[in-house]
Short mmCIF file of C-alpha atoms in Angstrom, two decimals:
data_model
loop_
_atom_site.label_atom_id
_atom_site.label_comp_id
_atom_site.label_asym_id
_atom_site.label_seq_id
_atom_site.Cartn_x
_atom_site.Cartn_y
_atom_site.Cartn_z
CA UNK A 32 -9.63 -28.94 -88.61
CA UNK A 33 -11.53 -26.58 -90.74
CA UNK A 34 -14.00 -24.00 -89.47
CA UNK A 35 -17.14 -25.90 -90.47
CA UNK A 36 -16.12 -29.00 -88.52
CA UNK A 37 -15.46 -26.92 -85.39
CA UNK A 38 -18.78 -25.11 -85.81
CA UNK A 39 -20.59 -28.42 -86.26
CA UNK A 40 -19.05 -29.80 -83.07
CA UNK A 41 -20.00 -26.67 -81.11
CA UNK A 42 -23.57 -26.77 -82.38
CA UNK A 43 -23.87 -30.47 -81.55
CA UNK A 44 -22.65 -29.73 -78.01
CA UNK A 45 -25.12 -26.87 -77.59
CA UNK A 46 -27.95 -29.02 -78.93
CA UNK A 47 -27.20 -31.57 -76.24
CA UNK A 48 -27.45 -28.86 -73.57
CA UNK A 49 -30.76 -27.46 -74.77
CA UNK A 50 -32.58 -30.74 -75.14
CA UNK A 51 -33.43 -33.26 -72.49
CA UNK A 52 -31.85 -32.60 -69.12
CA UNK A 53 -29.63 -29.68 -70.13
CA UNK A 54 -32.14 -26.89 -69.59
CA UNK A 55 -33.21 -28.44 -66.32
CA UNK A 56 -29.72 -28.05 -64.88
CA UNK A 57 -29.33 -24.53 -66.24
CA UNK A 58 -32.63 -23.54 -64.59
CA UNK A 59 -31.53 -25.10 -61.30
CA UNK A 60 -28.30 -23.12 -61.42
CA UNK A 61 -30.19 -19.88 -62.01
CA UNK A 62 -32.60 -20.67 -59.17
CA UNK A 63 -29.72 -21.13 -56.73
CA UNK A 64 -28.55 -17.55 -57.41
CA UNK A 65 -31.52 -16.25 -55.43
CA UNK A 66 -29.57 -17.23 -52.33
CA UNK A 67 -26.85 -14.71 -53.20
CA UNK A 68 -29.36 -11.89 -53.51
CA UNK A 69 -30.96 -12.85 -50.20
CA UNK A 70 -27.56 -12.88 -48.48
CA UNK A 71 -26.72 -9.41 -49.80
CA UNK A 72 -30.08 -8.09 -48.63
CA UNK A 73 -29.70 -9.62 -45.19
CA UNK A 74 -26.24 -8.10 -44.86
CA UNK A 75 -27.60 -4.68 -45.71
CA UNK A 76 -30.42 -5.06 -43.20
CA UNK A 77 -28.01 -6.07 -40.44
CA UNK A 78 -25.64 -3.20 -41.23
CA UNK A 79 -28.41 -0.62 -41.11
CA UNK A 80 -29.80 -2.12 -37.91
CA UNK A 81 -26.40 -1.79 -36.24
CA UNK A 82 -26.22 1.82 -37.40
CA UNK A 83 -29.68 2.49 -36.01
CA UNK A 84 -28.82 0.89 -32.66
CA UNK A 85 -25.63 2.96 -32.49
CA UNK A 86 -27.66 6.14 -33.01
CA UNK A 87 -30.47 5.24 -30.60
CA UNK A 88 -29.35 2.57 -28.10
CA UNK A 89 -32.63 2.83 -26.17
CA UNK A 90 -34.52 1.44 -29.19
CA UNK A 91 -32.25 -1.61 -29.56
CA UNK A 92 -35.00 -4.10 -28.67
CA UNK A 93 -37.47 -2.79 -31.26
CA UNK A 94 -34.79 -2.47 -33.94
CA UNK A 95 -33.55 -6.01 -33.28
CA UNK A 96 -37.04 -7.51 -33.57
CA UNK A 97 -37.74 -5.62 -36.79
CA UNK A 98 -34.37 -6.69 -38.20
CA UNK A 99 -34.98 -10.36 -37.43
CA UNK A 100 -38.44 -10.29 -39.02
CA UNK A 101 -37.01 -8.63 -42.13
CA UNK A 102 -34.21 -11.16 -42.38
CA UNK A 103 -36.62 -14.06 -41.94
CA UNK A 104 -38.77 -12.76 -44.79
CA UNK A 105 -35.79 -12.26 -47.10
CA UNK A 106 -34.38 -15.68 -46.21
CA UNK A 107 -37.51 -17.35 -47.57
CA UNK A 108 -36.52 -16.09 -51.02
CA UNK A 109 -33.29 -18.05 -50.87
CA UNK A 110 -35.05 -21.12 -49.52
CA UNK A 111 -37.67 -21.00 -52.28
CA UNK A 112 -34.92 -20.81 -54.89
CA UNK A 113 -33.14 -23.76 -53.30
CA UNK A 114 -36.33 -25.83 -53.23
CA UNK A 115 -37.07 -25.00 -56.86
CA UNK A 116 -33.53 -26.05 -57.82
CA UNK A 117 -33.96 -29.37 -56.03
CA UNK A 118 -37.34 -29.96 -57.69
CA UNK A 119 -35.89 -29.22 -61.12
CA UNK A 120 -33.00 -31.63 -60.74
CA UNK A 121 -34.95 -34.51 -59.20
#
């Protein structure tokens, strides 16, 4: 195979991805990555809350409530990304 034939095949493949349903699936894949960012943020929040409780055990109740509210807010980011991915694919 010569170079031009290979290049033509690659361009035809890429054209198929960028027209029709191709971009829809790429966008859905990108939207799902918001769940990874939310998970990293929730892990950091939990780690810092455990550190704070270890330093001041008498404030454990307040720290726990604040941590759960923060995690609930950051979890909505992942859920929104998941919903957007579903809406793009369907």
